[in-house]
Amino acid sequence: LDIDTTDGARVRATLFLPTVPLGPVTVLASAVAVPQRYYRAFAIGLARSGRPTMTFDWRGMGESLQGSPATFVGRLRDWGQRDAPAVIDFAARRFPDRPLDWIGHSFGAGFALALAPNGERIHRHLGIATPHAYWRDMAGLERYRIAALMRVFLPLTVKALGYVPARLSGFGEDLPGGIADRKSTR
């Protein structure tokens, strides 16, 4: 499915329909750099249990990327303020008589839904591995690894290439520069 956002971007989604719909609609919102295909088996399991389930790729990522990650124009904030609301509205229109549940992973768990102006439409919310992403609050050496990643590696890689290649970052998908830039949430 292609879902249009209010600013004209396109979000690519996949809908998993149960044979007999019994439960609420479930949206699975992914972590940064994690494509919707990662959640496929989980979505199939939810659909088999009677829940219409939807996965999607944030703009600039996975199947929603149009063009190159080096030329992508957008911010991480757009995912929460534009993509999440479009997905919520689509699910609510497609299944008007069913409650809407949101299962989010990392960014998709906390930040995205908190930024969505229509987040009140969500009946139940489950956040998995919801970070607050402030490196000083992290334990041990992880604190310094994340600080180096966010303050040195990502900015230098974006400056040099315009994006962060997945093979260098250890993430699942290439990160467009506007998403990888820590200032993109402002």
PDB file of C-alpha atoms in Angstrom:
ATOM      1  CA  LEU A   1       0.000   0.000   0.000  1.00  0.00           C
ATOM      2  CA  ASP A   2       1.069   3.586  -0.551  1.00  0.00           C
ATOM      3  CA  ILE A   3      -0.074   6.059   2.093  1.00  0.00           C
ATOM      4  CA  ASP A   4       0.239   9.769   1.335  1.00  0.00           C
ATOM      5  CA  THR A   5       1.236  12.172   4.084  1.00  0.00           C
ATOM      6  CA  THR A   6      -0.007  15.754   4.444  1.00  0.00           C
ATOM      7  CA  ASP A   7       3.232  17.126   2.970  1.00  0.00           C
ATOM      8  CA  GLY A   8       3.104  14.894  -0.122  1.00  0.00           C
ATOM      9  CA  ALA A   9       5.546  12.174   0.926  1.00  0.00           C
ATOM     10  CA  ARG A  10       4.712   8.527   0.384  1.00  0.00           C
ATOM     11  CA  VAL A  11       4.886   5.849   3.065  1.00  0.00           C
ATOM     12  CA  ARG A  12       4.916   2.246   1.845  1.00  0.00           C
ATOM     13  CA  ALA A  13       2.926  -0.144   4.039  1.00  0.00           C
ATOM     14  CA  THR A  14       1.931  -3.794   4.075  1.00  0.00           C
ATOM     15  CA  LEU A  15      -1.421  -4.982   5.382  1.00  0.00           C
ATOM     16  CA  PHE A  16      -1.738  -8.498   6.802  1.00  0.00           C
ATOM     17  CA  LEU A  17      -5.381  -9.570   6.914  1.00  0.00           C
ATOM     18  CA  PRO A  18      -6.726 -12.418   9.038  1.00  0.00           C
ATOM     19  CA  THR A  19      -9.068 -15.030   7.633  1.00  0.00           C
ATOM     20  CA  VAL A  20     -11.593 -14.115  10.320  1.00  0.00           C
ATOM     21  CA  PRO A  21     -11.038 -10.655  11.826  1.00  0.00           C
ATOM     22  CA  LEU A  22     -11.630 -10.959  15.560  1.00  0.00           C
ATOM     23  CA  GLY A  23      -9.410  -8.433  17.255  1.00  0.00           C
ATOM     24  CA  PRO A  24      -8.326  -4.831  17.001  1.00  0.00           C
ATOM     25  CA  VAL A  25      -6.193  -3.437  14.202  1.00  0.00           C
ATOM     26  CA  THR A  26      -2.496  -3.441  15.051  1.00  0.00           C
ATOM     27  CA  VAL A  27       0.121  -1.110  13.592  1.00  0.00           C
ATOM     28  CA  LEU A  28       3.764  -2.154  13.975  1.00  0.00           C
ATOM     29  CA  ALA A  29       6.024   0.918  13.934  1.00  0.00           C
ATOM     30  CA  SER A  30       9.690   0.206  13.367  1.00  0.00           C
ATOM     31  CA  ALA A  31      12.906   1.424  14.899  1.00  0.00           C
ATOM     32  CA  VAL A  32      15.286   3.769  13.086  1.00  0.00           C
ATOM     33  CA  ALA A  33      16.978   1.942  10.187  1.00  0.00           C
ATOM     34  CA  VAL A  34      14.871  -1.206  10.684  1.00  0.00           C
ATOM     35  CA  PRO A  35      12.776  -2.043   7.607  1.00  0.00           C
ATOM     36  CA  GLN A  36       9.203  -3.259   7.852  1.00  0.00           C
ATOM     37  CA  ARG A  37      10.244  -6.667   6.496  1.00  0.00           C
ATOM     38  CA  TYR A  38      12.006  -7.313   9.831  1.00  0.00           C
ATOM     39  CA  TYR A  39       8.562  -7.452  11.507  1.00  0.00           C
ATOM     40  CA  ARG A  40       6.921  -9.680   8.864  1.00  0.00           C
ATOM     41  CA  ALA A  41       6.796 -12.916  10.897  1.00  0.00           C
ATOM     42  CA  PHE A  42       5.368 -11.054  13.901  1.00  0.00           C
ATOM     43  CA  ALA A  43       2.748  -9.359  11.691  1.00  0.00           C
ATOM     44  CA  ILE A  44       1.760 -12.701  10.169  1.00  0.00           C
ATOM     45  CA  GLY A  45       1.376 -14.190  13.657  1.00  0.00           C
ATOM     46  CA  LEU A  46      -0.847 -11.304  14.756  1.00  0.00           C
ATOM     47  CA  ALA A  47      -2.982 -11.646  11.626  1.00  0.00           C
ATOM     48  CA  ARG A  48      -3.353 -15.383  12.193  1.00  0.00           C
ATOM     49  CA  SER A  49      -4.664 -14.597  15.676  1.00  0.00           C
ATOM     50  CA  GLY A  50      -7.440 -12.460  14.142  1.00  0.00           C
ATOM     51  CA  ARG A  51      -5.826  -9.019  14.147  1.00  0.00           C
ATOM     52  CA  PRO A  52      -5.600  -7.023  10.935  1.00  0.00           C
ATOM     53  CA  THR A  53      -1.971  -5.874  11.127  1.00  0.00           C
ATOM     54  CA  MET A  54       0.001  -3.235   9.280  1.00  0.00           C
ATOM     55  CA  THR A  55       3.730  -2.637   8.951  1.00  0.00           C
ATOM     56  CA  PHE A  56       5.310   0.327   7.163  1.00  0.00           C
ATOM     57  CA  ASP A  57       8.609   1.960   6.297  1.00  0.00           C
ATOM     58  CA  TRP A  58       9.229   5.529   7.436  1.00  0.00           C
ATOM     59  CA  ARG A  59       9.898   8.064   4.673  1.00  0.00           C
ATOM     60  CA  GLY A  60      13.457   7.858   3.388  1.00  0.00           C
ATOM     61  CA  MET A  61      13.817   4.234   4.532  1.00  0.00           C
ATOM     62  CA  GLY A  62      13.268   0.778   3.044  1.00  0.00           C
ATOM     63  CA  GLU A  63      10.443   0.632   0.522  1.00  0.00           C
ATOM     64  CA  SER A  64       9.436   4.247   1.245  1.00  0.00           C
ATOM     65  CA  LEU A  65      12.769   5.617   0.010  1.00  0.00           C
ATOM     66  CA  GLN A  66      12.360   7.439  -3.276  1.00  0.00           C
ATOM     67  CA  GLY A  67      15.730   8.043  -4.895  1.00  0.00           C
ATOM     68  CA  SER A  68      19.003   7.937  -3.029  1.00  0.00           C
ATOM     69  CA  PRO A  69      19.491   8.262   0.744  1.00  0.00           C
ATOM     70  CA  ALA A  70      22.200  10.827  -0.054  1.00  0.00           C
ATOM     71  CA  THR A  71      19.647  13.166  -1.682  1.00  0.00           C
ATOM     72  CA  PHE A  72      16.745  12.500   0.687  1.00  0.00           C
ATOM     73  CA  VAL A  73      15.376  15.700   2.235  1.00  0.00           C
ATOM     74  CA  GLY A  74      13.606  15.218   5.535  1.00  0.00           C
ATOM     75  CA  ARG A  75      14.012  15.071   9.278  1.00  0.00           C
ATOM     76  CA  LEU A  76      13.457  12.462  11.936  1.00  0.00           C
ATOM     77  CA  ARG A  77      10.711  14.679  13.321  1.00  0.00           C
ATOM     78  CA  ASP A  78       8.775  14.207  10.050  1.00  0.00           C
ATOM     79  CA  TRP A  79       8.375  10.538  10.894  1.00  0.00           C
ATOM     80  CA  GLY A  80       6.404  11.397  14.033  1.00  0.00           C
ATOM     81  CA  GLN A  81       4.611  14.518  12.852  1.00  0.00           C
ATOM     82  CA  ARG A  82       3.713  13.385   9.330  1.00  0.00           C
ATOM     83  CA  ASP A  83       4.238   9.647   8.741  1.00  0.00           C
ATOM     84  CA  ALA A  84       2.740   8.280  11.971  1.00  0.00           C
ATOM     85  CA  PRO A  85      -0.427  10.423  11.649  1.00  0.00           C
ATOM     86  CA  ALA A  86      -0.910   9.327   8.025  1.00  0.00           C
ATOM     87  CA  VAL A  87      -0.624   5.665   9.039  1.00  0.00           C
ATOM     88  CA  ILE A  88      -3.006   6.160  11.982  1.00  0.00           C
ATOM     89  CA  ASP A  89      -5.552   7.925   9.760  1.00  0.00           C
ATOM     90  CA  PHE A  90      -5.296   5.237   7.078  1.00  0.00           C
ATOM     91  CA  ALA A  91      -5.840   2.406   9.587  1.00  0.00           C
ATOM     92  CA  ALA A  92      -8.766   4.235  11.209  1.00  0.00           C
ATOM     93  CA  ARG A  93     -10.432   4.829   7.810  1.00  0.00           C
ATOM     94  CA  ARG A  94      -9.820   1.262   6.603  1.00  0.00           C
ATOM     95  CA  PHE A  95     -11.168  -0.283   9.829  1.00  0.00           C
ATOM     96  CA  PRO A  96     -13.604   2.298  11.260  1.00  0.00           C
ATOM     97  CA  ASP A  97     -15.343  -0.114  13.651  1.00  0.00           C
ATOM     98  CA  ARG A  98     -12.207  -1.569  15.265  1.00  0.00           C
ATOM     99  CA  PRO A  99      -9.973  -0.218  18.004  1.00  0.00           C
ATOM    100  CA  LEU A 100      -6.458   0.673  16.877  1.00  0.00           C
ATOM    101  CA  ASP A 101      -3.443  -0.712  18.743  1.00  0.00           C
ATOM    102  CA  TRP A 102       0.125   0.504  18.193  1.00  0.00           C
ATOM    103  CA  ILE A 103       3.190  -1.623  18.825  1.00  0.00           C
ATOM    104  CA  GLY A 104       6.323   0.418  18.425  1.00  0.00           C
ATOM    105  CA  HIS A 105       9.976  -0.529  18.511  1.00  0.00           C
ATOM    106  CA  SER A 106      12.532   2.032  19.699  1.00  0.00           C
ATOM    107  CA  PHE A 107      11.749   5.309  17.851  1.00  0.00           C
ATOM    108  CA  GLY A 108       8.417   3.845  16.720  1.00  0.00           C
ATOM    109  CA  ALA A 109       7.505   3.146  20.340  1.00  0.00           C
ATOM    110  CA  GLY A 110       7.977   6.419  22.094  1.00  0.00           C
ATOM    111  CA  PHE A 111       9.017   9.366  19.986  1.00  0.00           C
ATOM    112  CA  ALA A 112       6.869   8.755  16.906  1.00  0.00           C
ATOM    113  CA  LEU A 113       3.616   8.363  18.759  1.00  0.00           C
ATOM    114  CA  ALA A 114       4.376  11.254  21.107  1.00  0.00           C
ATOM    115  CA  LEU A 115       4.871  13.541  18.107  1.00  0.00           C
ATOM    116  CA  ALA A 116       1.734  12.389  16.258  1.00  0.00           C
ATOM    117  CA  PRO A 117      -1.007  15.018  16.579  1.00  0.00           C
ATOM    118  CA  ASN A 118      -3.663  12.302  16.253  1.00  0.00           C
ATOM    119  CA  GLY A 119      -2.083   9.888  18.742  1.00  0.00           C
ATOM    120  CA  GLU A 120      -5.249   9.987  20.861  1.00  0.00           C
ATOM    121  CA  ARG A 121      -6.837   7.685  18.259  1.00  0.00           C
ATOM    122  CA  ILE A 122      -4.665   4.849  19.551  1.00  0.00           C
ATOM    123  CA  HIS A 123      -6.620   2.550  21.848  1.00  0.00           C
ATOM    124  CA  ARG A 124      -3.624   0.688  23.313  1.00  0.00           C
ATOM    125  CA  HIS A 125       0.099   1.244  22.950  1.00  0.00           C
ATOM    126  CA  LEU A 126       2.978  -1.150  23.578  1.00  0.00           C
ATOM    127  CA  GLY A 127       6.485   0.242  23.438  1.00  0.00           C
ATOM    128  CA  ILE A 128       9.418  -2.128  22.977  1.00  0.00           C
ATOM    129  CA  ALA A 129      12.950  -0.875  23.730  1.00  0.00           C
ATOM    130  CA  THR A 130      11.847   2.740  23.976  1.00  0.00           C
ATOM    131  CA  PRO A 131      14.951   4.907  24.404  1.00  0.00           C
ATOM    132  CA  HIS A 132      15.267   8.463  25.459  1.00  0.00           C
ATOM    133  CA  ALA A 133      18.643   8.601  23.666  1.00  0.00           C
ATOM    134  CA  TYR A 134      20.599  10.794  26.065  1.00  0.00           C
ATOM    135  CA  TRP A 135      24.061   9.294  26.166  1.00  0.00           C
ATOM    136  CA  ARG A 136      25.000  10.557  29.653  1.00  0.00           C
ATOM    137  CA  ASP A 137      22.260   8.422  31.227  1.00  0.00           C
ATOM    138  CA  MET A 138      23.573   5.199  29.689  1.00  0.00           C
ATOM    139  CA  ALA A 139      25.600   2.726  31.728  1.00  0.00           C
ATOM    140  CA  GLY A 140      29.290   1.913  31.454  1.00  0.00           C
ATOM    141  CA  LEU A 141      31.083   1.860  28.137  1.00  0.00           C
ATOM    142  CA  GLU A 142      27.784   1.986  26.228  1.00  0.00           C
ATOM    143  CA  ARG A 143      27.620   5.660  27.199  1.00  0.00           C
ATOM    144  CA  TYR A 144      30.831   6.432  25.316  1.00  0.00           C
ATOM    145  CA  ARG A 145      30.031   4.189  22.355  1.00  0.00           C
ATOM    146  CA  ILE A 146      26.725   5.995  21.797  1.00  0.00           C
ATOM    147  CA  ALA A 147      28.328   9.420  22.335  1.00  0.00           C
ATOM    148  CA  ALA A 148      31.008   8.613  19.740  1.00  0.00           C
ATOM    149  CA  LEU A 149      28.383   7.308  17.319  1.00  0.00           C
ATOM    150  CA  MET A 150      26.066  10.309  17.679  1.00  0.00           C
ATOM    151  CA  ARG A 151      28.660  13.076  18.002  1.00  0.00           C
ATOM    152  CA  VAL A 152      31.490  11.863  15.763  1.00  0.00           C
ATOM    153  CA  PHE A 153      30.741   8.915  13.467  1.00  0.00           C
ATOM    154  CA  LEU A 154      27.288   9.881  12.193  1.00  0.00           C
ATOM    155  CA  PRO A 155      28.026  13.598  11.595  1.00  0.00           C
ATOM    156  CA  LEU A 156      31.332  12.876   9.810  1.00  0.00           C
ATOM    157  CA  THR A 157      29.806  10.139   7.656  1.00  0.00           C
ATOM    158  CA  VAL A 158      26.838  12.339   6.713  1.00  0.00           C
ATOM    159  CA  LYS A 159      29.172  15.216   5.895  1.00  0.00           C
ATOM    160  CA  ALA A 160      31.362  12.985   3.702  1.00  0.00           C
ATOM    161  CA  LEU A 161      28.689  10.887   1.955  1.00  0.00           C
ATOM    162  CA  GLY A 162      25.360  12.620   2.566  1.00  0.00           C
ATOM    163  CA  TYR A 163      24.030   9.521   4.340  1.00  0.00           C
ATOM    164  CA  VAL A 164      25.172   6.648   6.569  1.00  0.00           C
ATOM    165  CA  PRO A 165      25.626   3.352   4.705  1.00  0.00           C
ATOM    166  CA  ALA A 166      24.201   0.421   6.645  1.00  0.00           C
ATOM    167  CA  ARG A 167      27.354  -1.645   6.194  1.00  0.00           C
ATOM    168  CA  LEU A 168      29.363   1.009   8.066  1.00  0.00           C
ATOM    169  CA  SER A 169      26.863   1.844  10.768  1.00  0.00           C
ATOM    170  CA  GLY A 170      25.802  -1.624  11.856  1.00  0.00           C
ATOM    171  CA  PHE A 171      22.157  -0.638  11.312  1.00  0.00           C
ATOM    172  CA  GLY A 172      19.688  -2.450   9.069  1.00  0.00           C
ATOM    173  CA  GLU A 173      19.083   0.138   6.330  1.00  0.00           C
ATOM    174  CA  ASP A 174      20.991   3.122   5.011  1.00  0.00           C
ATOM    175  CA  LEU A 175      20.252   6.219   7.065  1.00  0.00           C
ATOM    176  CA  PRO A 176      19.553   9.362   5.042  1.00  0.00           C
ATOM    177  CA  GLY A 177      21.546  12.358   6.215  1.00  0.00           C
ATOM    178  CA  GLY A 178      18.493  14.248   7.487  1.00  0.00           C
ATOM    179  CA  ILE A 179      17.497  11.268   9.618  1.00  0.00           C
ATOM    180  CA  ALA A 180      20.975  10.435  10.949  1.00  0.00           C
ATOM    181  CA  ASP A 181      21.701  14.054  11.899  1.00  0.00           C
ATOM    182  CA  ARG A 182      21.073  14.451  15.618  1.00  0.00           C
ATOM    183  CA  LYS A 183      19.782  17.957  14.966  1.00  0.00           C
ATOM    184  CA  SER A 184      16.963  16.592  12.776  1.00  0.00           C
ATOM    185  CA  THR A 185      14.559  16.308  15.700  1.00  0.00           C
ATOM    186  CA  ARG A 186      14.639  20.061  16.302  1.00  0.00           C
TER     187      ARG A 186
END
